[in-house]
Every structure is written in structure tokens, then in C-alpha cells.
Amino acid sequence: MKRFNFLSPLVLLSLLVAGCIGTDIVEDIAVDQLNISSRIISLAIGESFQFEADFFNEVGVMDDSPVSWESTDESIVSIDNSTGVATAVDFGEVFIIATANGTRDSVELIASNVTELGSPERVGQFSGVNNYSVEGDFTLAEIDNGLTLTFGDNFRSSNGPGLFVYLSNSPSRVNGGIELGNLQSNSGEQTYTISDPNVNLDTYNHVLVYCKPFGVAFGTGELSN
Amino acid sequence: MKKIIIYTFCLALFIPNFQLKAGGGWPIPKGRGYFKLSQFSIRSDAFFAPSGDIIDISTASIYITSLYGEYGITDRLGVVGYMPLFARATLNEQVTPNGDLLAPGDAVNSLGDFDLSVKYGLITNKPIVVSATLTFGLPFGNDMGGDTGVLQTGDGELNVMLGVEASRSFNGGKGYVNTLLAFNDRSQNFSDELRYGFEVGHRITEKINGAIKVLSVNSLNNGSDFETPSNGIFSNNIEYLAITPEINYSLNDRYGISGSVGFAASGKRVLASPNYSLGVFLKI
């Protein structure tokens, strides 16, 4: 009986501290960002092209904030301020500038004899974050009705709990990004399909290997071109 | 202000019997024993990344109810066991400020990884006593627990650790110093570890003893992060320098209460918050 009395407080303490699952409120503040998502290199004189842009707000979420458009030289390429429809007027080079909520993005456009669209794919290379090992190449490419993200056969990642693949506009956070699914394998070639019609080649600029349960980036890579 | 951090639950899970203890280099006399029932807890939203930097993570917790025991078979040979009889790991749910669920919470309850050791007194009749301990780490815990499969109450690997402890008393036996050197041979592509530490303890009053324990765990980085079977960010190449003050209060000749708070000055791949331990012990 005496021994039981000794153990009882410990057992009670165990019950008290045997924790319930709590709640973390995630306040992931990002910087407003605007990405021109149209891929065009040159526009033939007399032809028109519809520019589009995606605005991401302070929490990294895409919203429908109005975008205004301008050309650095309306005599070469004119553009409708509200619709983003550009028309090549004369030979030369301009920058098309998009603005929304004080943020801006720009792309170069050549007015010439031919219309040439940009590459239908973007590439990048992983590097580890916080000294986790993630390496290898990846390619984001347009396909019919969507995109595919393909990791090269040189891809390798540290093992980790609950690793997911994301497209994001932050090199270390995934808030406002799009989750592509569980990391299929920690090495070798693998492909992820994106069928969301709101996501195109230039909507996001980073690929992340991310430990979703613990909220930790393992690896990141920037999409170039 | 530099944050003073704490070592992770891994410390409690995987190496508790090499937290230096009063036994130290002294072998357990024949027929004598020391047993302790403890409750350990850690809860943290910070983590020592592999770079050593502290990063924010989803709040993770672990609670362990364990039984620790030493018993002398002969005056030189004893057995030591650490048995985490109940281990609970939790992960907080993640919500936006608007209350939208980002990720559900999770929990797992199971046994933890057991450690069973044989301790032998190499030098017993000198001012400095030395003993060697061979420990087998038995993976009874869960290394892929919970609905998410990411919670761990063990690392999933069998390890063998050989340690040598040297000790001496001072101030007429009121104080003692222990030192430790140990090599932990881990399996399944986990890196081996070199551990060293020391402990200084002293009687404060007739019933109260205090001690400060310092333990350094260092990975030899000879495993593979790519090939370890466990999916835990806590499992491989763990490193830390832990500082643990401990107070023991003797209720009588046989029973007492022990409490400690663990802090870590540095670490890699470990939770970065204080851990707390409270237990009752029995000496026979």
C-alpha cells in the first residue's frame, strides 16, 4: 500500500501531461507578387496577343486584383491598359509592364515579321535547405490540358517524414503554392501532373520538396527562363 | 538574445541509460539495485536543423513513461535496463488565422525503444573506478506512427553501444565526478555515434543531492541520409550538447524523488525546447 501511494502521483502526473493534440495558427506572411504568365518572344507587325498575369497577395494566395498594362513605347507595341491585349505596330523592342496593387512585373517583347512564342518548358535544379540533401534537375513543361513536372534521373533527396512536392512563389514557403502530391521516391526520375487550369508555366517560380507535417523545406529550386 | 535550447526526445528515447548517473564507474554491488519510474516530456515548435540553425516547425511533443533499473549480479557484473513502457508522440494541427485547416494533427501511442545493458567493473578498488557497459538498443518503438506515418516513438534500428565510465568521489564521499566515453554502432545505414560527457554531483543536505550532467552526442556521418529506412527527421546524424541539472530528494533510505530539466546549448536534427523529467526511485 505504501508503494502504491508513491506511484500514484506519478501516474496522475503522466495522465495530466500526456498531451492532447494542440493547434498551431500559421501566419505565413508573404510579399505581394505579380507574375506575367504569358510566354511570347516576338509579335508580328499587325498581330495581337493577349497578355495575362497572376497576382499573389500578402498571404501568398492568388486573387483577382485588377491588373493594368502599359508598353514602354506605344509606337512599337500598343497595349490595352485594362485587358492586356497588345498589338505590334512597328519594328522594335519594348517592355510590357503589368501593375497590380503597387507590384509590377515586366517582359521584353520584339515587334518583328513573325510571332514566336516562348519555350513550352522551364527548367531548374534543386539544392538542399537547412543542410538537408536534395539535388538534381527538374523540368516544368506544358502538355495538353495542363503541365508536368519531371525530376531528372539525377534527383536525390534525404529521407524525411511526409515529404511533398510543391510549386510556390517562395523558395522556402508553400503558402499560396500548389501541392503536387507526396514525393514519389527519394531518388530517380518521377513525374507530377498539374491539371489546374489556373496554373501555367509562369504562375510559380519555385519547386519545393517540403516536409508538410512539420512545415520544413528540405530542398528548393528556382524555375529559370 | 541567444536562445538556450534543449535536447530532443531522441535523447530520452534512444540513449537514456547513458545519461550519466550516480552509478557511473562504480559497478552495482551484488544483490543491490536502483529502480526509477519516470515521466518525461518535451513539447517544441522549434528544431535544430542539420545546419545547426533553429527553425520553426509544427509543434511536436513526446511523453514517455519509463522504468529504469540497475541490478548487481556480482560485485563487478550488473544489468541495466531502460524500458519506455508508454510513449506518446503528437503533432499539432495547422490552421490559418481564419481557422481554415492546413494540416490535421496526429498522435501515436506505443512502447518506446528499449535499452538493455550489461555493466562490468574494470577497476573497482582504486580511487578512480572504471566500468564498461555494453548496451543493446532494441527497436520496440514505432518509427512510422500516426495517421500521417511521420510520428516516431523509436528509430526502427537495432544498435549496439559500448561505453566506458570513470568516476571518483571527493569531499569525503559527499561529491562525485563521472566521465563517459561511448561508441554507438548503429545499423541500417544510420551513422555511428561518439558520445562523451561528464557529471558532477554533490550532497546538498542530508536528503537532497544535486547534479549537473553534460552530454555530447556526435555523429560520425558514416551513414546515409538517402538510404535510412526510417522516415524521421529526428533519426539520423543527430547531434547535441545537452546540459541537465538534476535534483534528487530521498524520502527515506529506499525511496526518493528525482527531477531534472534538460537544456542543450547546440544541436542538429533535434527539437529545440526544454525537456522535463520527474520520477520516483527505489534503492534496494
Short mmCIF file of C-alpha atoms in Angstrom, two decimals:
data_model
loop_
_atom_site.label_atom_id
_atom_site.label_comp_id
_atom_site.label_asym_id
_atom_site.label_seq_id
_atom_site.Cartn_x
_atom_site.Cartn_y
_atom_site.Cartn_z
CA MET A 1 0.00 0.00 0.00
CA LYS A 2 2.84 2.31 0.82
CA ARG A 3 4.43 1.68 -2.56
CA PHE A 4 1.18 2.35 -4.35
CA ASN A 5 1.00 5.72 -2.66
CA PHE A 6 4.37 6.59 -4.06
CA LEU A 7 3.43 5.67 -7.59
CA SER A 8 0.02 7.28 -7.65
CA PRO A 9 1.21 10.88 -8.04
CA LEU A 10 3.44 9.88 -10.91
CA VAL A 11 0.64 8.08 -12.69
CA LEU A 12 -1.61 11.09 -12.23
CA LEU A 13 1.11 13.38 -13.48
CA SER A 14 1.52 11.18 -16.52
CA LEU A 15 -2.15 11.50 -17.30
CA LEU A 16 -2.02 15.25 -16.89
CA VAL A 17 0.94 15.80 -19.14
CA ALA A 18 0.08 13.13 -21.69
CA GLY A 19 -0.63 15.85 -24.12
CA CYS A 20 -3.59 16.42 -26.28
CA ILE A 21 -3.08 17.44 -29.87
CA GLY A 22 -2.88 21.21 -29.93
CA THR A 23 -3.43 23.79 -32.63
CA ASP A 24 -0.84 25.96 -34.34
CA ILE A 25 -2.06 29.11 -36.07
CA VAL A 26 0.06 29.62 -39.15
CA GLU A 27 0.56 33.26 -40.07
CA ASP A 28 2.69 32.94 -43.15
CA ILE A 29 3.17 36.47 -44.39
CA ALA A 30 4.47 36.85 -47.91
CA VAL A 31 5.23 39.80 -50.12
CA ASP A 32 2.72 40.84 -52.77
CA GLN A 33 3.84 39.43 -56.07
CA LEU A 34 2.78 39.81 -59.69
CA ASN A 35 3.87 37.38 -62.39
CA ILE A 36 3.27 37.88 -66.10
CA SER A 37 2.31 34.39 -67.15
CA SER A 38 2.31 34.78 -70.93
CA ARG A 39 5.23 33.41 -72.90
CA ILE A 40 5.99 35.27 -76.09
CA ILE A 41 9.27 36.37 -77.64
CA SER A 42 8.17 38.28 -80.70
CA LEU A 43 4.93 39.55 -82.19
CA ALA A 44 4.37 40.04 -85.90
CA ILE A 45 3.50 43.54 -87.03
CA GLY A 46 -0.25 43.92 -87.17
CA GLU A 47 -0.97 40.93 -84.92
CA SER A 48 -2.34 40.99 -81.38
CA PHE A 49 -1.57 38.96 -78.30
CA GLN A 50 -3.42 38.53 -75.02
CA PHE A 51 -1.12 39.05 -72.02
CA GLU A 52 -2.07 37.60 -68.66
CA ALA A 53 -0.68 37.98 -65.15
CA ASP A 54 -1.25 36.37 -61.75
CA PHE A 55 -1.31 38.44 -58.59
CA PHE A 56 -0.46 36.85 -55.22
CA ASN A 57 -1.49 38.76 -52.10
CA GLU A 58 0.27 39.22 -48.77
CA VAL A 59 -0.54 35.69 -47.65
CA GLY A 60 0.70 34.22 -50.91
CA VAL A 61 -2.76 33.44 -52.29
CA MET A 62 -3.68 34.20 -55.88
CA ASP A 63 -6.55 36.70 -56.11
CA ASP A 64 -8.41 38.65 -58.77
CA SER A 65 -6.91 42.06 -58.17
CA PRO A 66 -7.16 44.17 -61.34
CA VAL A 67 -4.02 44.36 -63.44
CA SER A 68 -3.13 47.38 -65.53
CA TRP A 69 -0.86 47.20 -68.57
CA GLU A 70 1.49 49.54 -70.36
CA SER A 71 4.11 49.45 -73.07
CA THR A 72 7.38 51.35 -72.87
CA ASP A 73 6.82 52.51 -76.44
CA GLU A 74 3.24 52.63 -77.74
CA SER A 75 4.53 53.45 -81.22
CA ILE A 76 6.12 49.95 -81.41
CA VAL A 77 3.68 47.85 -79.39
CA SER A 78 0.43 49.25 -78.09
CA ILE A 79 -1.45 47.56 -75.27
CA ASP A 80 -4.91 47.99 -73.80
CA ASN A 81 -4.45 49.23 -70.26
CA SER A 82 -7.18 47.07 -68.76
CA THR A 83 -7.45 43.98 -70.98
CA GLY A 84 -3.76 43.35 -71.68
CA VAL A 85 -4.26 42.87 -75.42
CA ALA A 86 -1.08 44.00 -77.18
CA THR A 87 -0.71 44.87 -80.86
CA ALA A 88 2.58 45.17 -82.74
CA VAL A 89 2.66 48.49 -84.60
CA ASP A 90 6.22 48.93 -85.80
CA PHE A 91 9.56 47.15 -85.69
CA GLY A 92 11.47 47.41 -82.45
CA GLU A 93 11.72 46.19 -78.87
CA VAL A 94 9.66 47.17 -75.87
CA PHE A 95 8.95 46.09 -72.35
CA ILE A 96 5.40 45.17 -71.43
CA ILE A 97 4.75 46.20 -67.84
CA ALA A 98 1.98 44.87 -65.62
CA THR A 99 0.98 46.58 -62.37
CA ALA A 100 -1.36 45.47 -59.59
CA ASN A 101 -1.67 46.77 -56.03
CA GLY A 102 1.68 48.50 -56.25
CA THR A 103 3.56 45.48 -57.53
CA ARG A 104 4.83 45.11 -61.07
CA ASP A 105 6.39 42.68 -63.49
CA SER A 106 7.72 43.16 -66.98
CA VAL A 107 8.74 41.14 -70.03
CA GLU A 108 10.60 42.05 -73.17
CA LEU A 109 8.74 41.84 -76.48
CA ILE A 110 10.08 42.18 -80.03
CA ALA A 111 7.87 43.52 -82.78
CA SER A 112 9.02 41.81 -85.97
CA ASN A 113 7.92 39.88 -89.03
CA VAL A 114 6.96 36.74 -87.12
CA THR A 115 5.20 35.77 -83.95
CA GLU A 116 7.31 33.47 -81.81
CA LEU A 117 6.08 32.00 -78.57
CA GLY A 118 8.35 31.24 -75.66
CA SER A 119 9.68 27.84 -74.77
CA PRO A 120 6.96 25.46 -73.58
CA GLU A 121 9.09 24.36 -70.68
CA ARG A 122 11.12 25.73 -67.80
CA VAL A 123 13.97 24.02 -66.03
CA GLY A 124 15.70 24.23 -62.69
CA GLN A 125 17.96 22.49 -60.24
CA PHE A 126 17.39 21.52 -56.63
CA SER A 127 19.58 22.48 -53.73
CA GLY A 128 19.18 21.49 -50.11
CA VAL A 129 17.73 23.80 -47.47
CA ASN A 130 18.90 23.85 -43.86
CA ASN A 131 21.64 21.35 -44.84
CA TYR A 132 19.18 18.70 -45.97
CA SER A 133 20.40 16.95 -49.08
CA VAL A 134 18.26 17.49 -52.14
CA GLU A 135 19.83 17.61 -55.59
CA GLY A 136 19.00 17.05 -59.23
CA ASP A 137 17.33 18.66 -62.20
CA PHE A 138 13.65 19.26 -62.89
CA THR A 139 11.58 20.39 -65.85
CA LEU A 140 8.15 22.02 -65.87
CA ALA A 141 6.54 21.53 -69.27
CA GLU A 142 3.26 22.28 -70.97
CA ILE A 143 1.18 19.34 -72.12
CA ASP A 144 -2.34 19.08 -73.42
CA ASN A 145 -4.66 20.42 -70.72
CA GLY A 146 -2.01 21.06 -68.14
CA LEU A 147 1.58 20.83 -67.06
CA THR A 148 4.00 18.13 -66.00
CA LEU A 149 6.83 18.49 -63.53
CA THR A 150 9.54 15.90 -64.15
CA PHE A 151 12.52 15.21 -61.92
CA GLY A 152 15.63 14.01 -63.70
CA ASP A 153 17.25 10.66 -63.04
CA ASN A 154 19.91 12.54 -61.07
CA PHE A 155 17.35 13.55 -58.43
CA ARG A 156 18.15 12.55 -54.84
CA SER A 157 16.61 13.69 -51.58
CA SER A 158 17.20 12.99 -47.92
CA ASN A 159 14.61 10.77 -46.37
CA GLY A 160 12.13 12.71 -44.35
CA PRO A 161 8.71 12.47 -42.80
CA GLY A 162 5.79 13.40 -45.00
CA LEU A 163 7.71 14.88 -47.90
CA PHE A 164 5.55 16.58 -50.54
CA VAL A 165 6.29 18.40 -53.78
CA TYR A 166 5.04 21.96 -54.24
CA LEU A 167 5.09 24.74 -56.77
CA SER A 168 5.40 28.05 -54.94
CA ASN A 169 6.47 31.63 -55.34
CA SER A 170 8.69 31.41 -52.30
CA PRO A 171 11.93 29.45 -52.15
CA SER A 172 11.16 28.25 -48.62
CA ARG A 173 7.41 28.52 -48.00
CA VAL A 174 4.45 26.86 -49.63
CA ASN A 175 1.66 29.17 -48.55
CA GLY A 176 -0.30 30.06 -51.68
CA GLY A 177 1.50 27.43 -53.67
CA ILE A 178 0.09 24.28 -55.14
CA GLU A 179 0.66 20.82 -53.72
CA LEU A 180 1.53 18.22 -56.33
CA GLY A 181 1.44 15.18 -54.06
CA ASN A 182 3.71 13.01 -51.99
CA LEU A 183 7.31 12.79 -53.07
CA GLN A 184 7.11 9.60 -55.09
CA SER A 185 10.66 8.47 -54.40
CA ASN A 186 13.72 9.99 -52.80
CA SER A 187 15.78 9.22 -55.90
CA GLY A 188 15.38 8.92 -59.63
CA GLU A 189 13.09 10.20 -62.33
CA GLN A 190 9.48 10.92 -61.43
CA THR A 191 6.65 12.94 -62.91
CA TYR A 192 3.86 15.03 -61.38
CA THR A 193 0.87 16.25 -63.36
CA ILE A 194 -0.79 19.64 -62.81
CA SER A 195 -4.26 19.93 -64.30
CA ASP A 196 -5.40 23.09 -62.51
CA PRO A 197 -6.45 25.48 -65.32
CA ASN A 198 -5.32 28.45 -63.24
CA VAL A 199 -1.73 27.23 -63.20
CA ASN A 200 0.51 27.70 -66.19
CA LEU A 201 4.22 27.71 -66.82
CA ASP A 202 4.86 31.08 -65.24
CA THR A 203 2.40 31.08 -62.38
CA TYR A 204 5.01 29.82 -59.94
CA ASN A 205 8.75 30.25 -59.89
CA HIS A 206 9.97 27.68 -57.37
CA VAL A 207 9.75 23.93 -56.84
CA LEU A 208 10.00 22.66 -53.27
CA VAL A 209 10.49 19.34 -51.56
CA TYR A 210 8.71 20.09 -48.32
CA CYS A 211 8.09 18.25 -45.07
CA LYS A 212 4.40 19.04 -44.81
CA PRO A 213 3.65 17.72 -41.29
CA PHE A 214 6.46 19.69 -39.67
CA GLY A 215 6.42 22.64 -42.08
CA VAL A 216 10.08 22.41 -43.07
CA ALA A 217 11.58 22.88 -46.55
CA PHE A 218 14.10 20.19 -47.43
CA GLY A 219 15.02 21.33 -50.90
CA THR A 220 14.20 24.10 -53.31
CA GLY A 221 14.91 25.10 -56.87
CA GLU A 222 14.07 28.12 -58.99
CA LEU A 223 12.45 27.75 -62.38
CA SER A 224 14.58 29.59 -64.89
CA ASN A 225 13.70 31.02 -68.32
CA MET B 1 19.42 37.08 -27.14
CA LYS B 2 20.93 33.75 -27.80
CA LYS B 3 18.40 31.08 -27.22
CA ILE B 4 19.38 28.32 -24.86
CA ILE B 5 17.83 25.20 -26.18
CA ILE B 6 17.12 21.75 -25.15
CA TYR B 7 17.82 18.39 -26.39
CA THR B 8 15.25 16.33 -28.07
CA PHE B 9 13.09 13.47 -27.16
CA CYS B 10 15.56 11.35 -29.05
CA LEU B 11 17.80 11.71 -26.08
CA ALA B 12 15.19 10.14 -23.92
CA LEU B 13 14.21 7.60 -26.48
CA PHE B 14 17.49 6.24 -27.57
CA ILE B 15 20.19 6.84 -25.03
CA PRO B 16 18.72 7.32 -21.60
CA ASN B 17 20.91 4.82 -19.85
CA PHE B 18 23.92 6.76 -20.96
CA GLN B 19 22.77 9.86 -19.34
CA LEU B 20 25.36 9.84 -16.67
CA LYS B 21 24.05 8.70 -13.38
CA ALA B 22 25.25 8.29 -9.85
CA GLY B 23 26.31 4.73 -10.62
CA GLY B 24 28.90 5.98 -13.08
CA GLY B 25 32.10 3.98 -12.96
CA TRP B 26 31.06 2.19 -9.82
CA PRO B 27 29.65 -1.26 -10.51
CA ILE B 28 26.43 -2.24 -8.87
CA PRO B 29 27.15 -4.41 -5.80
CA LYS B 30 25.77 -7.92 -5.79
CA GLY B 31 22.12 -8.05 -4.81
CA ARG B 32 21.74 -4.27 -4.84
CA GLY B 33 19.60 -2.35 -7.22
CA TYR B 34 18.27 1.02 -8.29
CA PHE B 35 14.91 1.40 -9.98
CA LYS B 36 13.18 4.52 -11.21
CA LEU B 37 9.76 5.16 -12.66
CA SER B 38 9.84 8.40 -14.62
CA GLN B 39 7.70 10.68 -16.67
CA PHE B 40 9.47 12.58 -19.43
CA SER B 41 8.00 15.30 -21.60
CA ILE B 42 9.07 17.69 -24.30
CA ARG B 43 6.98 19.98 -26.45
CA SER B 44 8.54 22.17 -29.06
CA ASP B 45 7.79 24.36 -32.04
CA ALA B 46 11.48 24.85 -32.78
CA PHE B 47 14.01 22.49 -34.26
CA PHE B 48 17.75 22.35 -34.70
CA ALA B 49 18.08 21.91 -38.47
CA PRO B 50 21.00 19.89 -39.88
CA SER B 51 22.79 23.20 -40.32
CA GLY B 52 22.55 23.80 -36.57
CA ASP B 53 20.24 26.75 -37.08
CA ILE B 54 16.99 26.87 -35.16
CA ILE B 55 13.95 26.83 -37.38
CA ASP B 56 10.23 26.90 -36.71
CA ILE B 57 8.30 23.67 -37.11
CA SER B 58 4.82 22.45 -36.37
CA THR B 59 4.58 21.87 -32.64
CA ALA B 60 5.67 18.35 -31.80
CA SER B 61 5.57 16.63 -28.44
CA ILE B 62 6.58 13.41 -26.83
CA TYR B 63 5.71 11.97 -23.47
CA ILE B 64 7.35 8.87 -22.09
CA THR B 65 6.58 6.86 -19.01
CA SER B 66 9.58 4.66 -18.39
CA LEU B 67 11.06 2.22 -15.97
CA TYR B 68 14.79 2.28 -15.42
CA GLY B 69 16.60 -0.33 -13.40
CA GLU B 70 20.09 -1.42 -12.38
CA TYR B 71 20.80 -4.64 -10.53
CA GLY B 72 24.05 -6.24 -9.38
CA ILE B 73 24.53 -9.89 -10.26
CA THR B 74 28.02 -9.98 -8.78
CA ASP B 75 30.11 -7.25 -7.22
CA ARG B 76 31.52 -6.48 -10.66
CA LEU B 77 28.76 -7.52 -13.04
CA GLY B 78 25.35 -5.89 -13.26
CA VAL B 79 22.47 -5.48 -15.65
CA VAL B 80 20.81 -2.24 -16.63
CA GLY B 81 17.52 -1.72 -18.39
CA TYR B 82 15.60 1.24 -19.71
CA MET B 83 12.04 0.39 -20.65
CA PRO B 84 9.79 3.13 -22.02
CA LEU B 85 6.53 1.39 -21.30
CA PHE B 86 4.36 4.13 -22.74
CA ALA B 87 5.47 6.63 -25.34
CA ARG B 88 3.16 9.16 -26.94
CA ALA B 89 4.15 11.46 -29.77
CA THR B 90 1.86 14.22 -31.01
CA LEU B 91 1.83 16.76 -33.78
CA ASN B 92 -0.34 19.87 -33.64
CA GLU B 93 -2.91 20.61 -36.30
CA GLN B 94 -2.14 23.59 -38.52
CA VAL B 95 -4.78 26.25 -39.20
CA THR B 96 -4.79 29.65 -40.84
CA PRO B 97 -5.71 32.76 -38.84
CA ASN B 98 -9.17 32.36 -40.38
CA GLY B 99 -9.47 28.89 -38.94
CA ASP B 100 -9.04 27.00 -42.20
CA LEU B 101 -7.38 23.67 -41.66
CA LEU B 102 -4.00 23.39 -43.34
CA ALA B 103 -2.94 20.03 -41.90
CA PRO B 104 -4.64 17.81 -39.31
CA GLY B 105 -2.99 16.95 -36.03
CA ASP B 106 -1.74 13.50 -35.31
CA ALA B 107 -0.68 11.24 -32.46
CA VAL B 108 0.74 7.81 -31.80
CA ASN B 109 0.97 5.74 -28.63
CA SER B 110 3.27 2.75 -28.29
CA LEU B 111 6.20 1.28 -26.47
CA GLY B 112 9.46 3.13 -26.94
CA ASP B 113 12.82 1.70 -27.87
CA PHE B 114 14.24 -0.37 -25.02
CA ASP B 115 17.86 -0.38 -23.92
CA LEU B 116 19.30 -3.43 -22.20
CA SER B 117 22.83 -3.26 -20.87
CA VAL B 118 25.49 -5.32 -19.16
CA LYS B 119 27.84 -3.37 -16.92
CA TYR B 120 31.19 -4.67 -15.71
CA GLY B 121 33.57 -3.13 -13.21
CA LEU B 122 37.06 -2.95 -14.73
CA ILE B 123 38.75 -1.11 -11.87
CA THR B 124 36.92 -1.25 -8.56
CA ASN B 125 39.42 -0.83 -5.75
CA LYS B 126 41.20 2.36 -6.71
CA PRO B 127 40.34 6.00 -6.03
CA ILE B 128 39.24 6.20 -9.63
CA VAL B 129 36.87 3.40 -10.57
CA VAL B 130 36.15 2.37 -14.13
CA SER B 131 33.39 0.28 -15.61
CA ALA B 132 32.38 -0.75 -19.11
CA THR B 133 28.83 -1.03 -20.35
CA LEU B 134 27.55 -2.87 -23.40
CA THR B 135 24.10 -1.71 -24.45
CA PHE B 136 21.69 -3.16 -26.94
CA GLY B 137 19.12 -0.72 -28.27
CA LEU B 138 16.01 -2.66 -29.11
CA PRO B 139 13.62 -1.04 -31.61
CA PHE B 140 10.33 -1.71 -29.86
CA GLY B 141 9.09 1.79 -30.65
CA ASN B 142 7.16 2.92 -33.69
CA ASP B 143 9.16 4.71 -36.37
CA MET B 144 6.22 5.41 -38.70
CA GLY B 145 3.32 6.15 -36.40
CA GLY B 146 0.08 8.08 -36.59
CA ASP B 147 -2.26 8.69 -39.49
CA THR B 148 0.45 10.66 -41.24
CA GLY B 149 3.01 7.93 -40.67
CA VAL B 150 5.54 10.53 -39.62
CA LEU B 151 5.45 10.28 -35.85
CA GLN B 152 8.08 8.31 -34.04
CA THR B 153 8.47 6.69 -30.67
CA GLY B 154 11.60 4.89 -31.85
CA ASP B 155 14.11 4.94 -34.64
CA GLY B 156 13.49 1.47 -36.05
CA GLU B 157 17.07 0.26 -35.84
CA LEU B 158 18.99 -2.11 -33.58
CA ASN B 159 22.11 -0.52 -32.19
CA VAL B 160 24.96 -1.71 -30.01
CA MET B 161 26.80 0.75 -27.81
CA LEU B 162 29.99 0.25 -25.84
CA GLY B 163 30.74 2.78 -23.16
CA VAL B 164 33.38 3.30 -20.51
CA GLU B 165 32.73 5.36 -17.40
CA ALA B 166 35.32 6.53 -14.91
CA SER B 167 34.41 8.04 -11.57
CA ARG B 168 35.80 9.23 -8.32
CA SER B 169 34.38 10.70 -5.18
CA PHE B 170 35.55 13.76 -3.34
CA ASN B 171 34.87 15.76 -0.20
CA GLY B 172 34.64 12.65 1.93
CA GLY B 173 32.23 10.94 -0.39
CA LYS B 174 29.77 13.82 -0.50
CA GLY B 175 30.57 14.59 -4.08
CA TYR B 176 31.45 12.65 -7.16
CA VAL B 177 32.61 13.13 -10.70
CA ASN B 178 31.72 10.78 -13.54
CA THR B 179 33.07 10.80 -17.04
CA LEU B 180 31.82 8.87 -20.04
CA LEU B 181 33.12 7.83 -23.42
CA ALA B 182 30.92 5.66 -25.64
CA PHE B 183 30.70 4.42 -29.19
CA ASN B 184 27.27 3.68 -30.62
CA ASP B 185 27.27 1.27 -33.55
CA ARG B 186 24.01 1.85 -35.44
CA SER B 187 22.57 -0.34 -38.16
CA GLN B 188 20.58 0.15 -41.38
CA ASN B 189 22.68 2.99 -42.77
CA PHE B 190 22.35 5.14 -39.68
CA SER B 191 25.57 6.91 -38.80
CA ASP B 192 27.54 5.66 -35.84
CA GLU B 193 27.95 7.96 -32.88
CA LEU B 194 30.63 9.03 -30.45
CA ARG B 195 29.35 10.18 -27.11
CA TYR B 196 31.18 11.74 -24.23
CA GLY B 197 30.19 13.57 -21.13
CA PHE B 198 30.69 14.24 -17.50
CA GLU B 199 28.63 14.63 -14.39
CA VAL B 200 29.32 16.41 -11.14
CA GLY B 201 27.15 15.70 -8.15
CA HIS B 202 27.17 16.69 -4.52
CA ARG B 203 25.10 16.20 -1.43
CA ILE B 204 23.35 19.47 -0.64
CA THR B 205 21.60 18.39 2.54
CA GLU B 206 21.18 15.04 4.19
CA LYS B 207 18.26 14.27 1.91
CA ILE B 208 19.00 16.29 -1.18
CA ASN B 209 21.59 15.62 -3.84
CA GLY B 210 22.19 17.82 -6.82
CA ALA B 211 23.97 17.02 -10.05
CA ILE B 212 24.78 18.62 -13.35
CA LYS B 213 25.16 16.38 -16.36
CA VAL B 214 26.76 17.32 -19.63
CA LEU B 215 26.49 15.01 -22.60
CA SER B 216 27.77 15.46 -26.12
CA VAL B 217 26.47 13.22 -28.90
CA ASN B 218 28.37 13.40 -32.17
CA SER B 219 27.58 11.69 -35.43
CA LEU B 220 30.42 10.11 -37.35
CA ASN B 221 28.45 10.86 -40.52
CA ASN B 222 29.22 7.48 -41.98
CA GLY B 223 25.61 6.56 -42.70
CA SER B 224 23.38 7.71 -45.48
CA ASP B 225 20.57 10.21 -45.26
CA PHE B 226 19.34 8.85 -48.55
CA GLU B 227 19.08 5.23 -47.51
CA THR B 228 17.96 5.13 -43.91
CA PRO B 229 14.69 3.22 -43.74
CA SER B 230 13.20 5.45 -41.10
CA ASN B 231 11.30 8.46 -42.32
CA GLY B 232 12.05 10.67 -39.36
CA ILE B 233 13.81 13.97 -39.50
CA PHE B 234 14.96 13.12 -35.99
CA SER B 235 16.58 9.82 -36.74
CA ASN B 236 19.96 10.06 -38.39
CA ASN B 237 23.04 12.18 -37.72
CA ILE B 238 21.58 13.58 -34.53
CA GLU B 239 23.99 15.76 -32.58
CA TYR B 240 23.64 17.82 -29.46
CA LEU B 241 25.37 19.16 -26.40
CA ALA B 242 22.98 18.66 -23.51
CA ILE B 243 23.17 20.19 -20.06
CA THR B 244 20.88 18.68 -17.48
CA PRO B 245 20.64 19.83 -13.86
CA GLU B 246 19.04 17.22 -11.64
CA ILE B 247 17.79 17.17 -8.07
CA ASN B 248 17.22 14.01 -6.06
CA TYR B 249 15.31 14.05 -2.80
CA SER B 250 15.47 10.99 -0.55
CA LEU B 251 12.23 10.34 1.27
CA ASN B 252 13.89 7.60 3.29
CA ASP B 253 16.63 5.04 2.84
CA ARG B 254 14.80 3.35 0.00
CA TYR B 255 12.57 5.80 -1.79
CA GLY B 256 13.13 9.18 -3.32
CA ILE B 257 12.03 11.66 -5.93
CA SER B 258 14.12 12.79 -8.87
CA GLY B 259 13.56 15.76 -11.14
CA SER B 260 15.54 17.26 -13.98
CA VAL B 261 15.33 19.82 -16.75
CA GLY B 262 17.35 19.26 -19.89
CA PHE B 263 18.86 22.07 -21.91
CA ALA B 264 21.00 21.94 -25.00
CA ALA B 265 23.48 24.56 -25.99
CA SER B 266 23.63 23.32 -29.56
CA GLY B 267 22.29 20.57 -31.73
CA LYS B 268 21.44 19.16 -35.12
CA ARG B 269 18.22 17.38 -36.03
CA VAL B 270 16.75 17.67 -32.55
CA LEU B 271 13.89 19.57 -31.02
CA ALA B 272 14.93 22.87 -29.55
CA SER B 273 12.98 23.24 -26.34
CA PRO B 274 13.44 22.22 -22.71
CA ASN B 275 12.53 18.74 -21.62
CA TYR B 276 11.33 17.83 -18.17
CA SER B 277 11.60 14.62 -16.23
CA LEU B 278 10.14 13.63 -12.89
CA GLY B 279 10.36 10.27 -11.26
CA VAL B 280 10.32 8.19 -8.12
CA PHE B 281 13.19 5.86 -7.35
CA LEU B 282 13.73 2.85 -5.18
CA LYS B 283 17.04 1.61 -3.88
CA ILE B 284 17.47 -1.96 -2.66
#
